[in-house]
GROMACS .gro file of C-alpha atoms in nm:
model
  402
    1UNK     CA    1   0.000   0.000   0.000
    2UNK     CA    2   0.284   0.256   0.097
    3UNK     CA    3   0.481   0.167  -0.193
    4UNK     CA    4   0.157   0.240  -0.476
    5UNK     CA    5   0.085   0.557  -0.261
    6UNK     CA    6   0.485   0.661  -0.289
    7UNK     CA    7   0.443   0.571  -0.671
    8UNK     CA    8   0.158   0.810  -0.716
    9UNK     CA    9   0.324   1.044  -0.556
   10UNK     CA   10   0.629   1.049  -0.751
   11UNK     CA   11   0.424   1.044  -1.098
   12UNK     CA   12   0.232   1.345  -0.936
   13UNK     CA   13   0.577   1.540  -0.917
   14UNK     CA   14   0.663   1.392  -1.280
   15UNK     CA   15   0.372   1.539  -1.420
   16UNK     CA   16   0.409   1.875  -1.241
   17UNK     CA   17   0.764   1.871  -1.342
   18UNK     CA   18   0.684   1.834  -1.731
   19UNK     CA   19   0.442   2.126  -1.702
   20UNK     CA   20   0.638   2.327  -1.614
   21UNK     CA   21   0.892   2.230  -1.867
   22UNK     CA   22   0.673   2.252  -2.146
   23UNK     CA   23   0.522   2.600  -2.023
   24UNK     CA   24   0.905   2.755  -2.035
   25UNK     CA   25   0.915   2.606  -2.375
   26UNK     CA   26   0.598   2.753  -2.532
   27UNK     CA   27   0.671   3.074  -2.364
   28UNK     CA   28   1.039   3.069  -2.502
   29UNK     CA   29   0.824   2.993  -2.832
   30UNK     CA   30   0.926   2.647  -2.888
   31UNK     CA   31   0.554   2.509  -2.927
   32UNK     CA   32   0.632   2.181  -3.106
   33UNK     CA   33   0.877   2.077  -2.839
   34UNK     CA   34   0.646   2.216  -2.561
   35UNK     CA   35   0.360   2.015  -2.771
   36UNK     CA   36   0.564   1.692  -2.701
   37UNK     CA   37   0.570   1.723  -2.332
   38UNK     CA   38   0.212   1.832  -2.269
   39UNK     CA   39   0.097   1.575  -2.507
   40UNK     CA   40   0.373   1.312  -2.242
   41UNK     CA   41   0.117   1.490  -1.954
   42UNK     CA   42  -0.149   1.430  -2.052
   43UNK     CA   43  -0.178   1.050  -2.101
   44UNK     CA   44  -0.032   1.050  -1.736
   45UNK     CA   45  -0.252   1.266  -1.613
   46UNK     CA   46  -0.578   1.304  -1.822
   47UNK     CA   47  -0.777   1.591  -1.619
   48UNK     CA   48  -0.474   1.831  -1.516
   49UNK     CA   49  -0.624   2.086  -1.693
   50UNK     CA   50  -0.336   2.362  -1.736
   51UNK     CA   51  -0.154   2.074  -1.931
   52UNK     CA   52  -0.484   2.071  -2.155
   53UNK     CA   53  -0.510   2.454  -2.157
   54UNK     CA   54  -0.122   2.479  -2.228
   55UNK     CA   55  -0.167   2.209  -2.519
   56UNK     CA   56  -0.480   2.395  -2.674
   57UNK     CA   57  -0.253   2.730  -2.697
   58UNK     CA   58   0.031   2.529  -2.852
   59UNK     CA   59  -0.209   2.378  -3.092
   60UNK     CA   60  -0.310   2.770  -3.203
   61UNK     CA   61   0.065   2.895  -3.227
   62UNK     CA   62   0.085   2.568  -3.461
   63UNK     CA   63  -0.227   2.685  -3.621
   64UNK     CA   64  -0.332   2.302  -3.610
   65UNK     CA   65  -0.687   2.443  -3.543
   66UNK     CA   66  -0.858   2.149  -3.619
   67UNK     CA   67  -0.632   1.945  -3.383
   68UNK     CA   68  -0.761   2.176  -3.113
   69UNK     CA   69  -1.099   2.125  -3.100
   70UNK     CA   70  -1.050   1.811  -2.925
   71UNK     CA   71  -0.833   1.927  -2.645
   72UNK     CA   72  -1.105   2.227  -2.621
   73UNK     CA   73  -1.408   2.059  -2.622
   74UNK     CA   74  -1.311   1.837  -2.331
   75UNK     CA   75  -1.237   2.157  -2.114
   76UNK     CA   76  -1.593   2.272  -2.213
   77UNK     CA   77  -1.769   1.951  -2.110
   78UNK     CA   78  -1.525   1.915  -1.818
   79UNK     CA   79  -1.463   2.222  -1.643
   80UNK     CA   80  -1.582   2.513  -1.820
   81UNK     CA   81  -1.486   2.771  -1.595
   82UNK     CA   82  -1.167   2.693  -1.563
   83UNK     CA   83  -0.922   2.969  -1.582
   84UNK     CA   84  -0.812   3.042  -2.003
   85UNK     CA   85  -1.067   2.756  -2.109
   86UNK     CA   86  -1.355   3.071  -2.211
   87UNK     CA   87  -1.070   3.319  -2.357
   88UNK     CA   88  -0.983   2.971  -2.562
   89UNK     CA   89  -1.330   2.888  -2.674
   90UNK     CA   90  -1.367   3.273  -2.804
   91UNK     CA   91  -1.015   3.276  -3.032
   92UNK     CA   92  -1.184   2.935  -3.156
   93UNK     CA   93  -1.432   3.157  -3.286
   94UNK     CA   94  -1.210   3.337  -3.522
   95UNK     CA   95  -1.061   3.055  -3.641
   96UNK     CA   96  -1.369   2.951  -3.811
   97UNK     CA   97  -1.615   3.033  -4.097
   98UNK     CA   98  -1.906   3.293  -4.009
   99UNK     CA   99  -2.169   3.036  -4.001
  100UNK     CA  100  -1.922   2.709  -3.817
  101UNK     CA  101  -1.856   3.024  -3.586
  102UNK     CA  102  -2.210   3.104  -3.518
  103UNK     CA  103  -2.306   2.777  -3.501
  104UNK     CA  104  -1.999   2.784  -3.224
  105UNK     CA  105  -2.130   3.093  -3.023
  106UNK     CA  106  -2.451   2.980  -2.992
  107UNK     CA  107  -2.307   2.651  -2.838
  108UNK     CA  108  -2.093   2.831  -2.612
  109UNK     CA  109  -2.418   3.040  -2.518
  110UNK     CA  110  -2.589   2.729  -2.392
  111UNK     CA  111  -2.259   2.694  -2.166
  112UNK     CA  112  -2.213   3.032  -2.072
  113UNK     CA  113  -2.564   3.190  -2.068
  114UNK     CA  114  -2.647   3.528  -2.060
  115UNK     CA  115  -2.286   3.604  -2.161
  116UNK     CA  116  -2.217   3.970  -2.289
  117UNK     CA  117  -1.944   3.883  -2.468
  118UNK     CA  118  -2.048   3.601  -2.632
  119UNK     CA  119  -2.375   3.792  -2.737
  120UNK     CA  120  -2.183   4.069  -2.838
  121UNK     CA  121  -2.011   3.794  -3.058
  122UNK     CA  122  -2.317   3.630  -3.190
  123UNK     CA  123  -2.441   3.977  -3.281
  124UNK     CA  124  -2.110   4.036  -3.514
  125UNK     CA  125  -2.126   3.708  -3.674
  126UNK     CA  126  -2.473   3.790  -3.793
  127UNK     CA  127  -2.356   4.090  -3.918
  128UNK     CA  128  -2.116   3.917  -4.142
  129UNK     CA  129  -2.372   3.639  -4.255
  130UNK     CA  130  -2.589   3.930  -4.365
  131UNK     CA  131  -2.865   3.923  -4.053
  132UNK     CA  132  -2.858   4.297  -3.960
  133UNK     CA  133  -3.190   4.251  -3.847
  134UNK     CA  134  -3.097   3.985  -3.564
  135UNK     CA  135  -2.780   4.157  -3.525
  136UNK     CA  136  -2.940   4.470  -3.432
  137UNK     CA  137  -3.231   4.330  -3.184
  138UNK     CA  138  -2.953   4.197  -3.013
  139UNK     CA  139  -2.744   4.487  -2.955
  140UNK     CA  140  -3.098   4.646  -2.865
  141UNK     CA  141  -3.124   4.411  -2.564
  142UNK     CA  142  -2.775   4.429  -2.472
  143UNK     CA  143  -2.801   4.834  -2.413
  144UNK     CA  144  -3.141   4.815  -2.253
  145UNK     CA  145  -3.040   4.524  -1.947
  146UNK     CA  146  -2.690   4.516  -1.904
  147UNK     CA  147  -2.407   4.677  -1.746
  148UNK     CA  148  -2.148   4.741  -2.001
  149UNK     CA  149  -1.766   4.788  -1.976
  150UNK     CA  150  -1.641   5.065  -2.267
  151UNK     CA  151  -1.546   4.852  -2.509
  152UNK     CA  152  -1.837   4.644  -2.488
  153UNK     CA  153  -2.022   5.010  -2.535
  154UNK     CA  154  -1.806   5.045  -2.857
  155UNK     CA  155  -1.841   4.694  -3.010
  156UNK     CA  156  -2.213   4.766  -2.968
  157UNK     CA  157  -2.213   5.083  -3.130
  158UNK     CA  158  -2.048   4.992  -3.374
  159UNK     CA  159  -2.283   4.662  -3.460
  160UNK     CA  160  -2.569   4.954  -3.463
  161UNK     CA  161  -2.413   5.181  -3.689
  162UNK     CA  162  -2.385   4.865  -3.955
  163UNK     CA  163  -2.751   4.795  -3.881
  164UNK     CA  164  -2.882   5.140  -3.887
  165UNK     CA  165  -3.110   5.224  -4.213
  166UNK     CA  166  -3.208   5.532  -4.157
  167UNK     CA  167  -3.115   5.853  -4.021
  168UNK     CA  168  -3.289   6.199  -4.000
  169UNK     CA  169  -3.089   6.560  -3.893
  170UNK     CA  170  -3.163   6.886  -3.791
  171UNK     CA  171  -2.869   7.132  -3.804
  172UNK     CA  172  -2.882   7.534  -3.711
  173UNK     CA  173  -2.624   7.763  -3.786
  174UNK     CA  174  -2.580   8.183  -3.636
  175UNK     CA  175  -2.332   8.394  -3.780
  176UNK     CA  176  -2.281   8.786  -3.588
  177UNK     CA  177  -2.051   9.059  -3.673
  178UNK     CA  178  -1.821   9.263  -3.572
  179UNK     CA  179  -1.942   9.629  -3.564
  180UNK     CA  180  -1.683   9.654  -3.858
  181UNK     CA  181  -1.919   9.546  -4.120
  182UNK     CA  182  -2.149   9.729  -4.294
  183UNK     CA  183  -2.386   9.452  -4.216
  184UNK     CA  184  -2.533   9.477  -3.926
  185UNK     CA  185  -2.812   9.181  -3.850
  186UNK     CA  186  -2.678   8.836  -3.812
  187UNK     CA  187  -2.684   8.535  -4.119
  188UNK     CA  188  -2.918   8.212  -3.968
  189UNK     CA  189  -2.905   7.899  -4.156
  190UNK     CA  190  -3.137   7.576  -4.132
  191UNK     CA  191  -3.079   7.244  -4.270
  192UNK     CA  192  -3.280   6.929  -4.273
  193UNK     CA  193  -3.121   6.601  -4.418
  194UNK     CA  194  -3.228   6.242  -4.399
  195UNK     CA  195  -3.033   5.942  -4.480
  196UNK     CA  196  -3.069   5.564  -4.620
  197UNK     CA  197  -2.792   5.357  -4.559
  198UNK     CA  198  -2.784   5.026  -4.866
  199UNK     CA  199  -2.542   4.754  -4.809
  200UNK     CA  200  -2.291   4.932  -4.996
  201UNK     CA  201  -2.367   5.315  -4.968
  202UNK     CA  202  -2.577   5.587  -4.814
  203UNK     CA  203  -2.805   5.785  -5.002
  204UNK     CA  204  -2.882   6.118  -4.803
  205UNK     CA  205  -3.107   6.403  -4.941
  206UNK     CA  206  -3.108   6.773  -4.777
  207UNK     CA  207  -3.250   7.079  -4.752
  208UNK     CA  208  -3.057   7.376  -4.625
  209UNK     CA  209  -3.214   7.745  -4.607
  210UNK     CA  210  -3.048   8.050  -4.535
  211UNK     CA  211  -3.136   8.391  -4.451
  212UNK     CA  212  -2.886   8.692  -4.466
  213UNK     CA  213  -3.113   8.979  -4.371
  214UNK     CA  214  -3.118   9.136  -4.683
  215UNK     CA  215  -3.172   8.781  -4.924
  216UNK     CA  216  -3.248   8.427  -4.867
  217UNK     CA  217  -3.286   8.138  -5.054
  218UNK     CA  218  -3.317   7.726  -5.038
  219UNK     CA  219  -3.032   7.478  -5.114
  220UNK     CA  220  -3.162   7.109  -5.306
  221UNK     CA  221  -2.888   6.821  -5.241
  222UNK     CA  222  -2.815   6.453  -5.269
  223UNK     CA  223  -2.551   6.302  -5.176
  224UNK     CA  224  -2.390   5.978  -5.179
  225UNK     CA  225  -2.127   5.755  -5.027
  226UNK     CA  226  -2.103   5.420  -5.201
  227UNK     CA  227  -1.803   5.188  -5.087
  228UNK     CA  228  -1.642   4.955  -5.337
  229UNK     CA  229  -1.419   4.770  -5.082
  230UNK     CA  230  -1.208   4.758  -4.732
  231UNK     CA  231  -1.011   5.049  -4.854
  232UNK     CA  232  -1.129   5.260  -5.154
  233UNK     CA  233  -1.502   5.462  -5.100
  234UNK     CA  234  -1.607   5.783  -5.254
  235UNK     CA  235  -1.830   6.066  -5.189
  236UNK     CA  236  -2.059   6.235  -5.454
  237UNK     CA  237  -2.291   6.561  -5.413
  238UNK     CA  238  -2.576   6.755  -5.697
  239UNK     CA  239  -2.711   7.065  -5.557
  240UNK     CA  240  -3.002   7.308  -5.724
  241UNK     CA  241  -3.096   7.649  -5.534
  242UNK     CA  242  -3.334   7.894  -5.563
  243UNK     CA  243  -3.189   8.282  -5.494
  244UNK     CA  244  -2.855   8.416  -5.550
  245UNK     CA  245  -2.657   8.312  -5.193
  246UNK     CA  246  -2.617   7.971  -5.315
  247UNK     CA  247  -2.485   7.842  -5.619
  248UNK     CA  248  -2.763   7.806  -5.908
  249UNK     CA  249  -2.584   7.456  -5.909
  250UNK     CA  250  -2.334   7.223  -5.795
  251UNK     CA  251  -2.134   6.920  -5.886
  252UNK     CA  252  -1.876   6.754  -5.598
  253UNK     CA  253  -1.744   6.416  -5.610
  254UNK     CA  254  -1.415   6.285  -5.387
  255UNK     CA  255  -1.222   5.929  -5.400
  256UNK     CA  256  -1.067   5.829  -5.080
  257UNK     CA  257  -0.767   5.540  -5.063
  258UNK     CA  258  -0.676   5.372  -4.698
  259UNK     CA  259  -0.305   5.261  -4.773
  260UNK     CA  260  -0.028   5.156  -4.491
  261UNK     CA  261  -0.268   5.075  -4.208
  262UNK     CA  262  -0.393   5.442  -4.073
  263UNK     CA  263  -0.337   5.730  -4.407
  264UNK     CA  264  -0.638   5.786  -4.603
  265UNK     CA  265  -0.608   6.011  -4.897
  266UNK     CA  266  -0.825   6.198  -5.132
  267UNK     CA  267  -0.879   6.342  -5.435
  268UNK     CA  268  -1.136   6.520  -5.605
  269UNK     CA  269  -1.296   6.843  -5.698
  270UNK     CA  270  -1.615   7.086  -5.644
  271UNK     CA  271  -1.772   7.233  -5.895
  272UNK     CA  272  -1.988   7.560  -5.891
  273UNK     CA  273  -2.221   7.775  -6.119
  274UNK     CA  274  -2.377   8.039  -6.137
  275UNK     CA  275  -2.518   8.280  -6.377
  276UNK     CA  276  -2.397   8.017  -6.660
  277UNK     CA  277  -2.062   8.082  -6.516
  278UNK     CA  278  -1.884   7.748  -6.384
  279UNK     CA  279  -1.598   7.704  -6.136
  280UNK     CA  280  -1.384   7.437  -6.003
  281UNK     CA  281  -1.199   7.382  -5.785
  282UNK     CA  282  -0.970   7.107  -5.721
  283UNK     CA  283  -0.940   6.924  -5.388
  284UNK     CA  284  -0.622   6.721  -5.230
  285UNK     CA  285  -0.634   6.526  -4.894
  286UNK     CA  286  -0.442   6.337  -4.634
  287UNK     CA  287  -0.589   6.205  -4.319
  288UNK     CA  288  -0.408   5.982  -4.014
  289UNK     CA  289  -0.566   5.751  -3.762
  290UNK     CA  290  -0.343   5.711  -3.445
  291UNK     CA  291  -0.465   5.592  -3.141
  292UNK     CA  292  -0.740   5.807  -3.043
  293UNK     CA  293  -0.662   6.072  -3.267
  294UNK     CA  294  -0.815   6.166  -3.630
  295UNK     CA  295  -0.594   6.377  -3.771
  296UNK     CA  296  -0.678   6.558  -4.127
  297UNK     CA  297  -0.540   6.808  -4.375
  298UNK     CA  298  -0.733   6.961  -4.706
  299UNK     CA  299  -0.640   7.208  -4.956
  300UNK     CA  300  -0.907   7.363  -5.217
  301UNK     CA  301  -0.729   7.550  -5.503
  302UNK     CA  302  -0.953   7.714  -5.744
  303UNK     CA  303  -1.093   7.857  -5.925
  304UNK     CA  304  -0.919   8.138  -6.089
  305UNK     CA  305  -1.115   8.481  -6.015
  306UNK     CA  306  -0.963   8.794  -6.187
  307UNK     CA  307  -0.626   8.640  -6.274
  308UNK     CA  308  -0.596   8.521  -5.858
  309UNK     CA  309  -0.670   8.132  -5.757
  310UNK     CA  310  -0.920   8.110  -5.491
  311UNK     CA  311  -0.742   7.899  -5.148
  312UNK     CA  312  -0.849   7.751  -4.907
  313UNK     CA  313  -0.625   7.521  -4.654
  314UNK     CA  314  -0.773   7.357  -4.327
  315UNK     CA  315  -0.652   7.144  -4.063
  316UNK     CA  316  -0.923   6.932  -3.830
  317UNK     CA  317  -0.832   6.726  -3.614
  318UNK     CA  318  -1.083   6.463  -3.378
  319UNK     CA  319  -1.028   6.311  -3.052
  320UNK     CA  320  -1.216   6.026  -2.963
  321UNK     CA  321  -1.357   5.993  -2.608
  322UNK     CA  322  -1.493   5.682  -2.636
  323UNK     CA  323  -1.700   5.522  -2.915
  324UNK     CA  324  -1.696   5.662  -3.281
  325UNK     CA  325  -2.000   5.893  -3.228
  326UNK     CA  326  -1.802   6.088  -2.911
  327UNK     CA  327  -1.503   6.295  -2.993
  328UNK     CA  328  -1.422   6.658  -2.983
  329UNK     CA  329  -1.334   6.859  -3.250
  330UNK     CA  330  -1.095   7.129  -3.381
  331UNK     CA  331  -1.054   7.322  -3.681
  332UNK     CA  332  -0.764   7.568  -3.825
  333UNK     CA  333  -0.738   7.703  -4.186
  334UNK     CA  334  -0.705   8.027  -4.432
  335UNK     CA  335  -0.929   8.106  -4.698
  336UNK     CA  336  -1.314   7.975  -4.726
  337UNK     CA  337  -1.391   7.618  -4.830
  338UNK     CA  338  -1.661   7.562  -5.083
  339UNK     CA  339  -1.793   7.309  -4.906
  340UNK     CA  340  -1.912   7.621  -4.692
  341UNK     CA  341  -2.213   7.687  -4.869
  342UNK     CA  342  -2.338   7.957  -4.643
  343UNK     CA  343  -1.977   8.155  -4.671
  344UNK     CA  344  -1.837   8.070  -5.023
  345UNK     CA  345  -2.000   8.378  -5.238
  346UNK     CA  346  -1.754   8.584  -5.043
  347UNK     CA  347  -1.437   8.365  -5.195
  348UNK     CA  348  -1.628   8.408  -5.514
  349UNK     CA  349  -1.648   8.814  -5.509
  350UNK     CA  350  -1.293   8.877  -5.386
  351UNK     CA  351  -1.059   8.557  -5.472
  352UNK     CA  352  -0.831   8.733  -5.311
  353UNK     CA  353  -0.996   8.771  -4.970
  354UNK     CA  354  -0.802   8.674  -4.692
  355UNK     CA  355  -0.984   8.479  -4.430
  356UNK     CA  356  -0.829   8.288  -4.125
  357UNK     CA  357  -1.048   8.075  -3.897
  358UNK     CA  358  -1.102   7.841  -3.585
  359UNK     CA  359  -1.352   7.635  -3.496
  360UNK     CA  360  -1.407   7.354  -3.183
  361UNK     CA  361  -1.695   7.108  -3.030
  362UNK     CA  362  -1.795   6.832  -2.960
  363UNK     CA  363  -2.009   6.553  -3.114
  364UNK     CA  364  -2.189   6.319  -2.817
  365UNK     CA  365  -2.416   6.023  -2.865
  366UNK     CA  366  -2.732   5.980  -2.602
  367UNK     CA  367  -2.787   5.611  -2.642
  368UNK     CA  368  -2.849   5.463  -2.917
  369UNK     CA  369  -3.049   5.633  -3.130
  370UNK     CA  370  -2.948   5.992  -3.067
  371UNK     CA  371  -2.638   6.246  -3.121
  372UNK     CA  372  -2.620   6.582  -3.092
  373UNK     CA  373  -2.298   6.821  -3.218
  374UNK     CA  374  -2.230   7.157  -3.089
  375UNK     CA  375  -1.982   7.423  -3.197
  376UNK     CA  376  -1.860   7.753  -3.261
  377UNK     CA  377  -1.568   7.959  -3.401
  378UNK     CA  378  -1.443   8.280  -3.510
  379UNK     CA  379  -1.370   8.363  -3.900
  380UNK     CA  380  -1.143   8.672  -3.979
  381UNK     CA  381  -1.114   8.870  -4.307
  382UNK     CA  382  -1.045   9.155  -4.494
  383UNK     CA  383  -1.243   9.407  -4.549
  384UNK     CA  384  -1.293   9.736  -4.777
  385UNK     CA  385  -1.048   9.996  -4.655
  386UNK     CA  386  -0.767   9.796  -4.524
  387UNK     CA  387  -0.991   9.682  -4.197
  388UNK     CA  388  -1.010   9.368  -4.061
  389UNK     CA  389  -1.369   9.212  -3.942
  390UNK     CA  390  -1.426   8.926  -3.785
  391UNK     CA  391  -1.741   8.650  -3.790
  392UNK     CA  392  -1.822   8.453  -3.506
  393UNK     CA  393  -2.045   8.122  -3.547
  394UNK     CA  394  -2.234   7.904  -3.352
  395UNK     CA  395  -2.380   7.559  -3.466
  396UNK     CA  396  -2.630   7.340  -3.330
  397UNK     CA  397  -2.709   6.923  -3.447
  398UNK     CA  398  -2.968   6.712  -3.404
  399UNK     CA  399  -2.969   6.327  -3.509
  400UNK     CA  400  -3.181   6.035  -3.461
  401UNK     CA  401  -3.090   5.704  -3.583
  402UNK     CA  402  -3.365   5.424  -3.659
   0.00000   0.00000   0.00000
């Protein structure tokens, strides 16, 4: 009796031993050799479990994923909540095809239930197999009873931006002046815009009208953003107006290229008439994505107005706070951009004006469905007489998504 008890004890220590051999192995990155020795533990010793969870993450380095499932679905039956054995089961998942891996989450749901991250999971796997719908009542749920960590708030913002059709938006703009204007009252501008989002682009329509005091009129545009892959989208705008503070009509259309990881650039132009007079202007872009940071520069240059090139350069810049609908804002640049429609007829009339500007706020979601944007700046320019004026704006956004 003493001598089986001493022989179990010593093939206890055996097996300990070769554990830990084979963990300084894998960790040294010598998985096939460390593969060996858990492989020697665990016909020894068939339910030490860090041997099995040591030999499922040698299996992975090996990329024998196959070869894993064995090791992993006898942790799962046998002790589930073992330390590394749910972490395993959820890299499993991206070692599969959408619908083996959905078939896989919904497995591990019956083990784990009422998981967040495994919904959270299921809900992105629908997403790629096309089920928006599900994939959207589930991040529904998620928001509405649980207690979620920040990324989990992310991941599920970002499952119900992909499912989102539609989106309507209400945005006001005030512009005062300085008493060195002629002008006097202040410029108000309204805009209403709602969007469809297709699998491959959004479709948005908008209204914007505008009162300077003295004239107003009404801006027509669509616009559209279809995407033809992981890196290359495009942007594309047609505008009609009634009354002469807008453009009698507009063309705009920009290419954008991800390349090394986190630069986007772009290329493009705008494209502006009126009276039966056209304009364009050419458009050059480079943006950078670095940790939390957006980070973006533009230059507009054109058209040519009484032998002088109208200019614009800007520099905005975003920092996230937390999910891709929270971030504050900045903006620096010379010159008016025609993508201000409100502003540009003052580029137009003197394409040698020279304007500098800033502008800052912040963009917040409040749940799901709703974001509001707030802002202001200051604009300053020249003016007849060798004076200088100066502009300052305030903005105001609305948006519900559904």
């Amino acid at each position: 009796m003493f001598l089986t008890q001493f022989s179990g004890f010593c093939q206890e220590v055996d097996v300990d031993k070769l554990y830990r051999e084979a963990l300084y192995e894998y960790r040294d990155g010598k998985y096939s050799k460390s593969l060996e020795l858990t492989s020697t533990g665990l016909n020894l010793a068939p339910d030490y479990h860090d041997i099995r969870v040591l030999q499922v993450r040698n299996k992975y380095a090996l990329q024998q994923f196959a070869q894993s499932g064995v090791d992993l679905e006898y942790l799962l039956s046998k002790a589930p909540h073992y330390e590394g054995v749910k972490s395993l089961s959820m890299q499993r998942l991206y070692q599969l095809t959408h619908l083996e891996a959905l078939e896989f989450v919904n497995y591990l749901l019956k083990i784990y239930p009422g998981d967040t991250e495994l919904d959270i999971a299921r809900a992105q796997f629908l997403l790629l197999l096309e089920r928006p719908e599900e994939a959207r009542k589930i991040a529904l749920e998620l928001y509405r009873t649980k207690s979620l960590s920040g990324g989990q708030l992310y991941d599920l913002n970002q499952i119900m931006n992909l499912t989102v059709k539609n989106a309507v938006q209400v945005t006001g703009q005030y512009i005062s002046f300085s008493e060195d204007y002629s002008r006097s009252n202040p410029w108000y501008s309204l805009s209403a815009e709602y969007q469809h989002n297709f699998s491959k682009m959004a479709l948005i329509g908008r209204l914007t009208y505008s009162d300077r005091s003295h004239s107003n009129g009404n801006l027509y545009e669509v616009e559209a953003y279809p995407v033809f892959s992981d890196k290359l989208y495009a942007f594309a705008n047609v505008g009609v107006s009634n009354g002469s503070i807008f453009p009698d009509y507009r063309t705009s259309a920009s290419i954008f290229y991800n390349f090394a990881s986190f630069f986007e650039a772009e290329a493009g132009f705008r494209s502006l008439f009126y009276n039966d007079n056209g304009y364009l202007t050419a458009i050059a872009g480079l943006t950078a994505y670095t940790g939390k940071f957006y980070m973006n520069a533009r230059a507009f240059v054109g058209p040519q107005r009484f032998e002088d090139l109208v200019q614009n350069y800007q520099f905005n810049v975003r920092y996230y706070l937390s999910t891709s609908e929270n971030y504050i804002f900045a903006r620096l640049g010379s010159g008016i951009s025609p993508d201000d429609t409100t502003l540009y007829t003052l580029a137009q009339e003197n394409p040698t004006l020279e304007a500098a500007y800033f502008s800052a706020g912040m963009n917040k979601s409040l749940g799901i469905h709703h974001i509001i944007s707030i802002g202001g700046g200051i604009l300053y320019e020249d003016l007849p007489k060798k004076e200088k004026g100066y502009q300052v704006t305030a903005n105001l956004s609305y948006r519900y998504k559904f």
